[in-house]
Structures are given as structure tokens and as C-alpha cells.
């Protein structure tokens, strides 16, 4: 038996050699991988975010919500057939696609498959039919009645619904379909008259990325809806309720919350000093302008209007009134809009040109060396009207200084916000007015503010401007359903506006809000209303996981 021992020893040595070779190969591979691998952090699910909410939500219902608190929750709990992206463009929501009839009067929407309500019930065309039926009902008292009253609704099949306009094509209508849908399987028997009193408004069921977990007098807890596509990373969003936005800032300083939905310009420095808090700055949907009443004998002269525009230093206005928290406005279309024409003629600050234009218009400087101007014995005097808000008064005061510097005598008159519109702007009993126009949504259509047919006692064309080229462009812009046609129409409108200048665009206030640096994935976009800051909330995250991948060479 002894000759077998050397053979056994040889086998053992061979096995050890093979094992050692394997270890060396694995080690070499691991060493090579270590040199080429890359470890990165990726968003992970879980975690929570706590934000302050200004006031108790009055109605968590997409067709009834009118206060900021309710609208904030609606944005997280509900979805419409469409939604708006960060640039304010209409993109698919609950509808995966839609078709527009050749005449632009009918829109056919196709629902995404597999979408369910928070209780697991599938979304169908019946939900759209019920929701839009409520909006069309004469008994409906919410904010969308005027938009939907004459719209015809038709169910094609369980996944298809058609909306038809009774008269002319109206391109901005598409944005109206961003309103959140209601579940017909829960509310189908509830009339428009009874909807406001229904318990659904405090126990809502939606399709959004979050569902309502708890509602108490001082807190709202939302939980991630795992069936949503895309599923959100944050596991919970908790809102602590406070009386107003100012008290939320105090709560932020005390670490009671991790975010504040609004930071006014005067509070930016205060919040900037807080540890682990970041202030986000988004383009707003408001345009502050100096309106000029073109029926006034002085302002009817385009040369005088151009002179006034050249005399105004808009950067100085932004610095004085908002601490620089604004963007310069160069026209009647928001620069964030797809319809904005960056090549449009601008009125730059040039006081020397302002003086020259006034001379050309016959308003000559005082021969005795005084600061004023006169024409045929009449002094150049104008009144700037505004409301009594501190920001507006600061703008008016600075405009007064700048216009006086080129020889225009200016008086400032201030009134309450309601009185400014009803008593002075709508009846056009003013000369110059500092006022902000809040765009109704994201569609760029400015027809109601600038078309000559709107220069009526109840119309919003408060300057009284009438320009044939502008009218034709505005009409084409709201009729065309092709984006390129609309872009061309609004470029023509902006050119006509810049040439005639019935108002001087001043600035666009920015929207600031604060969120803890622990929350990542936030993307800023145009904010028309405070809830718009949650536009990409499904991408927000507080936790991460490590991922190993090959390093790029």
C-alpha cells in the first residue's frame, strides 16, 4: 500500500497549485475591476419631508380648491388628462396622447393603460365624463365654470373621451385639461350642487404620486402611492399647519419644518442664514408693467411713450423694490414661454435718447434752466397711479425720480388694490399706472389684455390700445393649433407691441421657496401658483443607495 502515498501527495500538490492559481486570477480580476469600477450614489425610496402649510385646507378637491393649502394638496393627490412641464408646456398626464381635429375644435384623448385610483379602481373615461360634467353644470360654483360651460363631452369608449368646442378653434383650451379628474365610482351620484358638502373633500381619493394618510387640525400626512408611475422616492410628505407664511418662516428657524413654500424678497437674507436650508429661485408668471392710457392727449403720442420707456432704468427698479429678486421684462410675453421672441426690439435705458424724443415731440426744456418741459404753454405733467402695497409704491417713487430727471413732472397717487382696478383702470380714468398682470396659466395667449375688442368698460385692455397688426396676430395665435403657426403669430404681435409701446414692461418677480438640503432631486421651473414647485416631486429623495458600475474611459 505504501506506493500509493506519493501519488496522493502529488494530487494534493496539484490541487493546491490549482487553488493558488485560481486565487491569483481572482485577485488580478478584482484588482482590475477596482481600477475600472465606479461607486456612485443613486436615489433610494423612503424618508420623509416636512413642510409648513399656510392655513387649513378648505376643500381637497381639484374642481373646488381655491386656497393655497388646498391647491398644494390637490397637486400631490390628483392628476388631469394633461399637465404642464417646467417650461409651462402641456404634456401627457392621465392621457397618453391626444388628437386635434383639422378645424381645431375637437380634442380626442386616449387614457394611459393600467392607471388606478388610490383605492385600486381603474381609471376610465367615465371619470373624465363625470368631472367635466360637473364643470359644465350651471350649479357648479368653482373656479373653472366659465372655461367649461359650453364644452361638449363625449365618451368614445372606456379609454377614450372627446371634448368639442361649440364655436371657433381655441388653442389655449388644451391647458384647461390639466384640472384633476374625480373618481366617478365614488362620486358618480353626487351632483354639482351637493359636491361642496361631500366628505370626499376631506377624505379624497386621487391618482397622484401621494395619497392622504391622515388629516388632523394641525397636520396633514401624505404617503407615497407605490402604483403611481413613476413611483415617488420620498416615503412621506408631512405638512404642519400654521396661520400664515410668516409663521412658517419662524417654524423653519426653530427646525419644526424642513421647508417653507414662499420666501418674500424681504425675508431672503433672513432665510439664507439658516443652516442646511437652500433657497430656490423660479421664474414667476407675473409681469409688472407701467401701463399708459393712450386716450390721454399727451400719451396718445407714440414718441412720448417711447421717451418714457427710454427714461426708465428697470434694473434700478428691481433693486429698489425687490432687492434684485426679479428678472427684466422685455415684452408682453413671458421670456419662459415658447412664444417669446428674443429678437424683439427692446427699450433700453437711455435718458439722453428720452430727452431727444421729448424734444422731437415738441416738449421743450424750460428756457430759464428749470427742470420741467412745456409745449405751447402747457407744462408736461403726468400722474402715476398705483396701489398702496410697499413694492408698488417703491416702483412708482423710483419711476417718478427717473422721469423727473428727463423733464417730466410726476405726481404719485395710491389707492387700495380693489379700488385701483374697479375705480380707475377698468374705466380708464388714469394716465400712467404701475400694475402687475398675473397670467392665467401658462398659455401665452394675451388676447384679453391687448386686443382692441377688449377696450370696453368691462374689458381688460386698460390702455385702450388698438392696433390692426396686433389684433390680427392675436386672432391667429388663438385659432391656430400648429405650434409653429402660433409662434409666428405671437412674434408678429410682439413686434407690433414693441413698435407702438402702449405699456412699458418692467420686470418679472421671481418666486422663492426654501427646502432642506437633505432633500435632493428638486428641479425648478416656471411657477404660476405655489403648488407648481412640486411639479417633479416624484424625483425628490432623501435617501440614497450605492451602485457599482464600470468607470467610463
PDB file of N, CA, C and O in Angstrom, residues 385-452:
ATOM      1  N   UNK A 385     -50.386 106.276 -11.107  1.00  0.00           N
ATOM      2  CA  UNK A 385     -51.328 105.671 -10.181  1.00  0.00           C
ATOM      3  C   UNK A 385     -50.857 104.261  -9.825  1.00  0.00           C
ATOM      4  O   UNK A 385     -50.352 103.526 -10.673  1.00  0.00           O
ATOM      5  N   UNK A 386     -51.024 103.865  -8.572  1.00  0.00           N
ATOM      6  CA  UNK A 386     -50.678 102.513  -8.158  1.00  0.00           C
ATOM      7  C   UNK A 386     -51.482 102.155  -6.914  1.00  0.00           C
ATOM      8  O   UNK A 386     -52.259 102.975  -6.404  1.00  0.00           O
ATOM      9  N   UNK A 387     -51.304 100.902  -6.449  1.00  0.00           N
ATOM     10  CA  UNK A 387     -51.963 100.558  -5.184  1.00  0.00           C
ATOM     11  C   UNK A 387     -51.022 100.851  -4.026  1.00  0.00           C
ATOM     12  O   UNK A 387     -49.881 101.289  -4.227  1.00  0.00           O
ATOM     13  N   UNK A 388     -51.492 100.601  -2.808  1.00  0.00           N
ATOM     14  CA  UNK A 388     -50.724 101.015  -1.636  1.00  0.00           C
ATOM     15  C   UNK A 388     -49.790  99.935  -1.089  1.00  0.00           C
ATOM     16  O   UNK A 388     -49.315 100.034   0.032  1.00  0.00           O
ATOM     17  N   UNK A 389     -49.501  98.916  -1.890  1.00  0.00           N
ATOM     18  CA  UNK A 389     -48.523  97.916  -1.473  1.00  0.00           C
ATOM     19  C   UNK A 389     -47.133  98.537  -1.472  1.00  0.00           C
ATOM     20  O   UNK A 389     -46.780  99.322  -2.369  1.00  0.00           O
ATOM     21  N   UNK A 390     -46.292  98.204  -0.492  1.00  0.00           N
ATOM     22  CA  UNK A 390     -44.951  98.801  -0.420  1.00  0.00           C
ATOM     23  C   UNK A 390     -44.134  98.624  -1.696  1.00  0.00           C
ATOM     24  O   UNK A 390     -43.438  99.553  -2.126  1.00  0.00           O
ATOM     25  N   UNK A 391     -44.212  97.442  -2.320  1.00  0.00           N
ATOM     26  CA  UNK A 391     -43.438  97.206  -3.545  1.00  0.00           C
ATOM     27  C   UNK A 391     -43.883  98.142  -4.657  1.00  0.00           C
ATOM     28  O   UNK A 391     -43.058  98.731  -5.362  1.00  0.00           O
ATOM     29  N   UNK A 392     -45.193  98.306  -4.825  1.00  0.00           N
ATOM     30  CA  UNK A 392     -45.707  99.169  -5.888  1.00  0.00           C
ATOM     31  C   UNK A 392     -45.324 100.635  -5.630  1.00  0.00           C
ATOM     32  O   UNK A 392     -44.969 101.367  -6.548  1.00  0.00           O
ATOM     33  N   UNK A 393     -45.427 101.058  -4.382  1.00  0.00           N
ATOM     34  CA  UNK A 393     -45.062 102.433  -4.047  1.00  0.00           C
ATOM     35  C   UNK A 393     -43.580 102.683  -4.297  1.00  0.00           C
ATOM     36  O   UNK A 393     -43.192 103.763  -4.757  1.00  0.00           O
ATOM     37  N   UNK A 394     -42.750 101.688  -3.999  1.00  0.00           N
ATOM     38  CA  UNK A 394     -41.316 101.835  -4.249  1.00  0.00           C
ATOM     39  C   UNK A 394     -41.042 101.971  -5.745  1.00  0.00           C
ATOM     40  O   UNK A 394     -40.216 102.788  -6.169  1.00  0.00           O
ATOM     41  N   UNK A 395     -41.744 101.183  -6.564  1.00  0.00           N
ATOM     42  CA  UNK A 395     -41.585 101.272  -8.016  1.00  0.00           C
ATOM     43  C   UNK A 395     -42.033 102.649  -8.515  1.00  0.00           C
ATOM     44  O   UNK A 395     -41.328 103.306  -9.289  1.00  0.00           O
ATOM     45  N   UNK A 396     -43.206 103.094  -8.055  1.00  0.00           N
ATOM     46  CA  UNK A 396     -43.735 104.380  -8.502  1.00  0.00           C
ATOM     47  C   UNK A 396     -42.811 105.530  -8.111  1.00  0.00           C
ATOM     48  O   UNK A 396     -42.586 106.463  -8.896  1.00  0.00           O
ATOM     49  N   UNK A 397     -42.265 105.465  -6.914  1.00  0.00           N
ATOM     50  CA  UNK A 397     -41.371 106.525  -6.436  1.00  0.00           C
ATOM     51  C   UNK A 397     -40.093 106.588  -7.268  1.00  0.00           C
ATOM     52  O   UNK A 397     -39.611 107.676  -7.624  1.00  0.00           O
ATOM     53  N   UNK A 398     -39.548 105.418  -7.605  1.00  0.00           N
ATOM     54  CA  UNK A 398     -38.329 105.385  -8.412  1.00  0.00           C
ATOM     55  C   UNK A 398     -38.616 105.862  -9.841  1.00  0.00           C
ATOM     56  O   UNK A 398     -37.807 106.588 -10.442  1.00  0.00           O
ATOM     57  N   UNK A 399     -39.769 105.475 -10.391  1.00  0.00           N
ATOM     58  CA  UNK A 399     -40.149 105.955 -11.726  1.00  0.00           C
ATOM     59  C   UNK A 399     -40.302 107.476 -11.708  1.00  0.00           C
ATOM     60  O   UNK A 399     -39.892 108.166 -12.656  1.00  0.00           O
ATOM     61  N   UNK A 400     -40.877 107.997 -10.653  1.00  0.00           N
ATOM     62  CA  UNK A 400     -41.017 109.447 -10.522  1.00  0.00           C
ATOM     63  C   UNK A 400     -39.651 110.133 -10.615  1.00  0.00           C
ATOM     64  O   UNK A 400     -39.462 111.104 -11.363  1.00  0.00           O
ATOM     65  N   UNK A 401     -38.668 109.607  -9.892  1.00  0.00           N
ATOM     66  CA  UNK A 401     -37.324 110.196  -9.910  1.00  0.00           C
ATOM     67  C   UNK A 401     -36.726 110.156 -11.311  1.00  0.00           C
ATOM     68  O   UNK A 401     -36.121 111.137 -11.771  1.00  0.00           O
ATOM     69  N   UNK A 402     -36.888 109.039 -11.988  1.00  0.00           N
ATOM     70  CA  UNK A 402     -36.261 108.870 -13.293  1.00  0.00           C
ATOM     71  C   UNK A 402     -36.926 109.729 -14.365  1.00  0.00           C
ATOM     72  O   UNK A 402     -36.251 110.268 -15.251  1.00  0.00           O
ATOM     73  N   UNK A 403     -38.248 109.888 -14.297  1.00  0.00           N
ATOM     74  CA  UNK A 403     -38.941 110.714 -15.280  1.00  0.00           C
ATOM     75  C   UNK A 403     -38.711 112.202 -15.017  1.00  0.00           C
ATOM     76  O   UNK A 403     -38.590 112.995 -15.965  1.00  0.00           O
ATOM     77  N   UNK A 404     -38.652 112.585 -13.759  1.00  0.00           N
ATOM     78  CA  UNK A 404     -38.342 113.981 -13.436  1.00  0.00           C
ATOM     79  C   UNK A 404     -36.965 114.352 -13.973  1.00  0.00           C
ATOM     80  O   UNK A 404     -36.733 115.474 -14.439  1.00  0.00           O
ATOM     81  N   UNK A 405     -36.043 113.361 -13.958  1.00  0.00           N
ATOM     82  CA  UNK A 405     -34.674 113.618 -14.420  1.00  0.00           C
ATOM     83  C   UNK A 405     -34.615 113.972 -15.903  1.00  0.00           C
ATOM     84  O   UNK A 405     -33.646 114.601 -16.357  1.00  0.00           O
ATOM     85  N   UNK A 406     -35.637 113.589 -16.685  1.00  0.00           N
ATOM     86  CA  UNK A 406     -35.635 113.954 -18.116  1.00  0.00           C
ATOM     87  C   UNK A 406     -36.640 115.050 -18.411  1.00  0.00           C
ATOM     88  O   UNK A 406     -36.889 115.387 -19.579  1.00  0.00           O
ATOM     89  N   UNK A 407     -37.233 115.626 -17.367  1.00  0.00           N
ATOM     90  CA  UNK A 407     -38.082 116.793 -17.555  1.00  0.00           C
ATOM     91  C   UNK A 407     -39.575 116.553 -17.484  1.00  0.00           C
ATOM     92  O   UNK A 407     -40.363 117.435 -17.843  1.00  0.00           O
ATOM     93  N   UNK A 408     -40.018 115.375 -17.026  1.00  0.00           N
ATOM     94  CA  UNK A 408     -41.448 115.110 -16.900  1.00  0.00           C
ATOM     95  C   UNK A 408     -41.853 115.250 -15.432  1.00  0.00           C
ATOM     96  O   UNK A 408     -41.338 114.535 -14.567  1.00  0.00           O
ATOM     97  N   UNK A 409     -42.746 116.164 -15.164  1.00  0.00           N
ATOM     98  CA  UNK A 409     -43.229 116.381 -13.799  1.00  0.00           C
ATOM     99  C   UNK A 409     -44.211 115.256 -13.449  1.00  0.00           C
ATOM    100  O   UNK A 409     -45.188 115.029 -14.164  1.00  0.00           O
ATOM    101  N   UNK A 410     -43.934 114.538 -12.362  1.00  0.00           N
ATOM    102  CA  UNK A 410     -44.723 113.355 -12.000  1.00  0.00           C
ATOM    103  C   UNK A 410     -45.295 113.498 -10.594  1.00  0.00           C
ATOM    104  O   UNK A 410     -44.602 113.864  -9.651  1.00  0.00           O
ATOM    105  N   UNK A 411     -46.596 113.181 -10.486  1.00  0.00           N
ATOM    106  CA  UNK A 411     -47.262 113.076  -9.188  1.00  0.00           C
ATOM    107  C   UNK A 411     -47.654 111.613  -8.970  1.00  0.00           C
ATOM    108  O   UNK A 411     -48.066 110.928  -9.900  1.00  0.00           O
ATOM    109  N   UNK A 412     -47.520 111.128  -7.736  1.00  0.00           N
ATOM    110  CA  UNK A 412     -47.897 109.749  -7.403  1.00  0.00           C
ATOM    111  C   UNK A 412     -49.202 109.759  -6.623  1.00  0.00           C
ATOM    112  O   UNK A 412     -49.364 110.523  -5.671  1.00  0.00           O
ATOM    113  N   UNK A 413     -50.125 108.895  -7.029  1.00  0.00           N
ATOM    114  CA  UNK A 413     -51.365 108.694  -6.286  1.00  0.00           C
ATOM    115  C   UNK A 413     -51.522 107.203  -6.020  1.00  0.00           C
ATOM    116  O   UNK A 413     -51.321 106.387  -6.921  1.00  0.00           O
ATOM    117  N   UNK A 414     -51.864 106.846  -4.784  1.00  0.00           N
ATOM    118  CA  UNK A 414     -52.011 105.440  -4.400  1.00  0.00           C
ATOM    119  C   UNK A 414     -53.403 105.190  -3.856  1.00  0.00           C
ATOM    120  O   UNK A 414     -54.004 106.057  -3.207  1.00  0.00           O
ATOM    121  N   UNK A 415     -53.903 103.990  -4.108  1.00  0.00           N
ATOM    122  CA  UNK A 415     -55.226 103.605  -3.631  1.00  0.00           C
ATOM    123  C   UNK A 415     -55.196 102.131  -3.266  1.00  0.00           C
ATOM    124  O   UNK A 415     -54.205 101.435  -3.504  1.00  0.00           O
ATOM    125  N   UNK A 416     -56.269 101.621  -2.703  1.00  0.00           N
ATOM    126  CA  UNK A 416     -56.357 100.205  -2.398  1.00  0.00           C
ATOM    127  C   UNK A 416     -56.368  99.375  -3.673  1.00  0.00           C
ATOM    128  O   UNK A 416     -56.754  99.855  -4.740  1.00  0.00           O
ATOM    129  N   UNK A 417     -55.944  98.100  -3.570  1.00  0.00           N
ATOM    130  CA  UNK A 417     -55.825  97.251  -4.755  1.00  0.00           C
ATOM    131  C   UNK A 417     -57.161  97.115  -5.488  1.00  0.00           C
ATOM    132  O   UNK A 417     -57.226  97.224  -6.711  1.00  0.00           O
ATOM    133  N   UNK A 418     -58.238  96.869  -4.758  1.00  0.00           N
ATOM    134  CA  UNK A 418     -59.550  96.721  -5.387  1.00  0.00           C
ATOM    135  C   UNK A 418     -60.015  97.997  -6.041  1.00  0.00           C
ATOM    136  O   UNK A 418     -60.531  97.988  -7.172  1.00  0.00           O
ATOM    137  N   UNK A 419     -59.830  99.095  -5.369  1.00  0.00           N
ATOM    138  CA  UNK A 419     -60.240 100.385  -5.904  1.00  0.00           C
ATOM    139  C   UNK A 419     -59.437 100.778  -7.128  1.00  0.00           C
ATOM    140  O   UNK A 419     -59.967 101.417  -8.056  1.00  0.00           O
ATOM    141  N   UNK A 420     -58.173 100.387  -7.181  1.00  0.00           N
ATOM    142  CA  UNK A 420     -57.329 100.709  -8.328  1.00  0.00           C
ATOM    143  C   UNK A 420     -57.923 100.135  -9.610  1.00  0.00           C
ATOM    144  O   UNK A 420     -58.030 100.822 -10.628  1.00  0.00           O
ATOM    145  N   UNK A 421     -58.326  98.884  -9.554  1.00  0.00           N
ATOM    146  CA  UNK A 421     -58.849  98.223 -10.746  1.00  0.00           C
ATOM    147  C   UNK A 421     -60.247  98.722 -11.099  1.00  0.00           C
ATOM    148  O   UNK A 421     -60.514  99.140 -12.234  1.00  0.00           O
ATOM    149  N   UNK A 422     -61.147  98.663 -10.125  1.00  0.00           N
ATOM    150  CA  UNK A 422     -62.553  98.959 -10.403  1.00  0.00           C
ATOM    151  C   UNK A 422     -62.824 100.439 -10.654  1.00  0.00           C
ATOM    152  O   UNK A 422     -63.632 100.796 -11.516  1.00  0.00           O
ATOM    153  N   UNK A 423     -62.151 101.292  -9.913  1.00  0.00           N
ATOM    154  CA  UNK A 423     -62.458 102.719  -9.988  1.00  0.00           C
ATOM    155  C   UNK A 423     -61.610 103.488 -10.996  1.00  0.00           C
ATOM    156  O   UNK A 423     -62.004 104.578 -11.440  1.00  0.00           O
ATOM    157  N   UNK A 424     -60.450 102.939 -11.354  1.00  0.00           N
ATOM    158  CA  UNK A 424     -59.540 103.701 -12.211  1.00  0.00           C
ATOM    159  C   UNK A 424     -59.104 102.958 -13.485  1.00  0.00           C
ATOM    160  O   UNK A 424     -59.197 103.506 -14.582  1.00  0.00           O
ATOM    161  N   UNK A 425     -58.628 101.724 -13.341  1.00  0.00           N
ATOM    162  CA  UNK A 425     -58.081 101.034 -14.518  1.00  0.00           C
ATOM    163  C   UNK A 425     -59.157 100.608 -15.503  1.00  0.00           C
ATOM    164  O   UNK A 425     -59.054 100.893 -16.711  1.00  0.00           O
ATOM    165  N   UNK A 426     -60.178  99.907 -15.038  1.00  0.00           N
ATOM    166  CA  UNK A 426     -61.224  99.448 -15.957  1.00  0.00           C
ATOM    167  C   UNK A 426     -61.973 100.601 -16.628  1.00  0.00           C
ATOM    168  O   UNK A 426     -62.220 100.555 -17.840  1.00  0.00           O
ATOM    169  N   UNK A 427     -62.327 101.668 -15.914  1.00  0.00           N
ATOM    170  CA  UNK A 427     -62.966 102.810 -16.608  1.00  0.00           C
ATOM    171  C   UNK A 427     -61.949 103.714 -17.306  1.00  0.00           C
ATOM    172  O   UNK A 427     -62.319 104.722 -17.903  1.00  0.00           O
ATOM    173  N   UNK A 428     -60.653 103.353 -17.203  1.00  0.00           N
ATOM    174  CA  UNK A 428     -59.559 104.085 -17.853  1.00  0.00           C
ATOM    175  C   UNK A 428     -59.496 105.543 -17.399  1.00  0.00           C
ATOM    176  O   UNK A 428     -59.269 106.452 -18.203  1.00  0.00           O
ATOM    177  N   UNK A 429     -59.658 105.732 -16.103  1.00  0.00           N
ATOM    178  CA  UNK A 429     -59.549 107.066 -15.514  1.00  0.00           C
ATOM    179  C   UNK A 429     -58.175 107.211 -14.870  1.00  0.00           C
ATOM    180  O   UNK A 429     -58.030 107.317 -13.651  1.00  0.00           O
ATOM    181  N   UNK A 430     -57.151 107.165 -15.704  1.00  0.00           N
ATOM    182  CA  UNK A 430     -55.777 107.278 -15.206  1.00  0.00           C
ATOM    183  C   UNK A 430     -54.898 107.746 -16.361  1.00  0.00           C
ATOM    184  O   UNK A 430     -55.335 107.782 -17.524  1.00  0.00           O
ATOM    185  N   UNK A 431     -53.650 108.082 -16.059  1.00  0.00           N
ATOM    186  CA  UNK A 431     -52.687 108.462 -17.093  1.00  0.00           C
ATOM    187  C   UNK A 431     -51.588 107.400 -17.199  1.00  0.00           C
ATOM    188  O   UNK A 431     -51.441 106.751 -18.223  1.00  0.00           O
ATOM    189  N   UNK A 432     -50.838 107.214 -16.114  1.00  0.00           N
ATOM    190  CA  UNK A 432     -49.851 106.137 -16.014  1.00  0.00           C
ATOM    191  C   UNK A 432     -50.223 105.278 -14.808  1.00  0.00           C
ATOM    192  O   UNK A 432     -50.692 105.809 -13.801  1.00  0.00           O
ATOM    193  N   UNK A 433     -49.988 103.968 -14.899  1.00  0.00           N
ATOM    194  CA  UNK A 433     -50.324 103.089 -13.777  1.00  0.00           C
ATOM    195  C   UNK A 433     -49.297 101.970 -13.650  1.00  0.00           C
ATOM    196  O   UNK A 433     -48.954 101.311 -14.635  1.00  0.00           O
ATOM    197  N   UNK A 434     -48.803 101.766 -12.434  1.00  0.00           N
ATOM    198  CA  UNK A 434     -47.935 100.625 -12.130  1.00  0.00           C
ATOM    199  C   UNK A 434     -48.840  99.488 -11.664  1.00  0.00           C
ATOM    200  O   UNK A 434     -49.523  99.618 -10.637  1.00  0.00           O
ATOM    201  N   UNK A 435     -48.838  98.412 -12.427  1.00  0.00           N
ATOM    202  CA  UNK A 435     -49.749  97.308 -12.118  1.00  0.00           C
ATOM    203  C   UNK A 435     -49.124  96.001 -12.596  1.00  0.00           C
ATOM    204  O   UNK A 435     -48.356  95.984 -13.556  1.00  0.00           O
ATOM    205  N   UNK A 436     -49.456  94.907 -11.920  1.00  0.00           N
ATOM    206  CA  UNK A 436     -48.928  93.586 -12.287  1.00  0.00           C
ATOM    207  C   UNK A 436     -50.033  92.738 -12.892  1.00  0.00           C
ATOM    208  O   UNK A 436     -51.142  92.662 -12.339  1.00  0.00           O
ATOM    209  N   UNK A 437     -49.713  92.096 -13.999  1.00  0.00           N
ATOM    210  CA  UNK A 437     -50.652  91.212 -14.676  1.00  0.00           C
ATOM    211  C   UNK A 437     -50.284  89.768 -14.369  1.00  0.00           C
ATOM    212  O   UNK A 437     -49.179  89.310 -14.681  1.00  0.00           O
ATOM    213  N   UNK A 438     -51.193  89.045 -13.723  1.00  0.00           N
ATOM    214  CA  UNK A 438     -50.991  87.627 -13.438  1.00  0.00           C
ATOM    215  C   UNK A 438     -51.544  86.821 -14.605  1.00  0.00           C
ATOM    216  O   UNK A 438     -52.752  86.825 -14.855  1.00  0.00           O
ATOM    217  N   UNK A 439     -50.676  86.121 -15.323  1.00  0.00           N
ATOM    218  CA  UNK A 439     -51.126  85.309 -16.450  1.00  0.00           C
ATOM    219  C   UNK A 439     -51.959  84.141 -15.932  1.00  0.00           C
ATOM    220  O   UNK A 439     -51.605  83.487 -14.947  1.00  0.00           O
ATOM    221  N   UNK A 440     -53.070  83.898 -16.587  1.00  0.00           N
ATOM    222  CA  UNK A 440     -53.989  82.832 -16.179  1.00  0.00           C
ATOM    223  C   UNK A 440     -53.494  81.513 -16.751  1.00  0.00           C
ATOM    224  O   UNK A 440     -53.896  81.084 -17.828  1.00  0.00           O
ATOM    225  N   UNK A 441     -52.592  80.861 -16.025  1.00  0.00           N
ATOM    226  CA  UNK A 441     -52.000  79.621 -16.516  1.00  0.00           C
ATOM    227  C   UNK A 441     -50.743  79.905 -17.309  1.00  0.00           C
ATOM    228  O   UNK A 441     -50.111  80.947 -17.170  1.00  0.00           O
ATOM    229  N   UNK A 442     -50.380  78.960 -18.170  1.00  0.00           N
ATOM    230  CA  UNK A 442     -49.103  79.049 -18.877  1.00  0.00           C
ATOM    231  C   UNK A 442     -49.239  79.360 -20.362  1.00  0.00           C
ATOM    232  O   UNK A 442     -48.257  79.715 -21.005  1.00  0.00           O
ATOM    233  N   UNK A 443     -50.422  79.212 -20.931  1.00  0.00           N
ATOM    234  CA  UNK A 443     -50.548  79.518 -22.349  1.00  0.00           C
ATOM    235  C   UNK A 443     -50.281  81.005 -22.570  1.00  0.00           C
ATOM    236  O   UNK A 443     -50.759  81.856 -21.808  1.00  0.00           O
ATOM    237  N   UNK A 444     -49.505  81.352 -23.603  1.00  0.00           N
ATOM    238  CA  UNK A 444     -49.088  82.749 -23.784  1.00  0.00           C
ATOM    239  C   UNK A 444     -50.158  83.689 -24.323  1.00  0.00           C
ATOM    240  O   UNK A 444     -49.904  84.893 -24.443  1.00  0.00           O
ATOM    241  N   UNK A 445     -51.335  83.178 -24.655  1.00  0.00           N
ATOM    242  CA  UNK A 445     -52.382  83.997 -25.282  1.00  0.00           C
ATOM    243  C   UNK A 445     -52.704  85.255 -24.462  1.00  0.00           C
ATOM    244  O   UNK A 445     -53.284  85.177 -23.388  1.00  0.00           O
ATOM    245  N   UNK A 446     -52.344  86.469 -24.950  1.00  0.00           N
ATOM    246  CA  UNK A 446     -52.614  87.714 -24.221  1.00  0.00           C
ATOM    247  C   UNK A 446     -53.780  88.501 -24.810  1.00  0.00           C
ATOM    248  O   UNK A 446     -53.853  89.721 -24.653  1.00  0.00           O
ATOM    249  N   UNK A 447     -54.669  87.811 -25.518  1.00  0.00           N
ATOM    250  CA  UNK A 447     -55.784  88.446 -26.234  1.00  0.00           C
ATOM    251  C   UNK A 447     -56.584  89.382 -25.335  1.00  0.00           C
ATOM    252  O   UNK A 447     -56.905  90.519 -25.723  1.00  0.00           O
ATOM    253  N   UNK A 448     -56.928  88.905 -24.134  1.00  0.00           N
ATOM    254  CA  UNK A 448     -57.824  89.680 -23.273  1.00  0.00           C
ATOM    255  C   UNK A 448     -57.208  90.994 -22.808  1.00  0.00           C
ATOM    256  O   UNK A 448     -57.926  91.936 -22.469  1.00  0.00           O
ATOM    257  N   UNK A 449     -55.892  91.087 -22.840  1.00  0.00           N
ATOM    258  CA  UNK A 449     -55.229  92.296 -22.352  1.00  0.00           C
ATOM    259  C   UNK A 449     -54.914  93.300 -23.459  1.00  0.00           C
ATOM    260  O   UNK A 449     -54.828  94.498 -23.192  1.00  0.00           O
ATOM    261  N   UNK A 450     -54.795  92.824 -24.709  1.00  0.00           N
ATOM    262  CA  UNK A 450     -54.291  93.728 -25.743  1.00  0.00           C
ATOM    263  C   UNK A 450     -55.141  93.821 -26.998  1.00  0.00           C
ATOM    264  O   UNK A 450     -54.900  94.699 -27.826  1.00  0.00           O
ATOM    265  N   UNK A 451     -56.129  92.948 -27.207  1.00  0.00           N
ATOM    266  CA  UNK A 451     -56.952  93.060 -28.409  1.00  0.00           C
ATOM    267  C   UNK A 451     -57.888  94.256 -28.275  1.00  0.00           C
ATOM    268  O   UNK A 451     -58.423  94.537 -27.199  1.00  0.00           O
ATOM    269  N   UNK A 452     -58.108  94.955 -29.379  1.00  0.00           N
ATOM    270  CA  UNK A 452     -58.900  96.189 -29.330  1.00  0.00           C
ATOM    271  C   UNK A 452     -60.348  95.960 -28.894  1.00  0.00           C
ATOM    272  O   UNK A 452     -60.976  96.865 -28.334  1.00  0.00           O
TER     273      UNK A 452
END
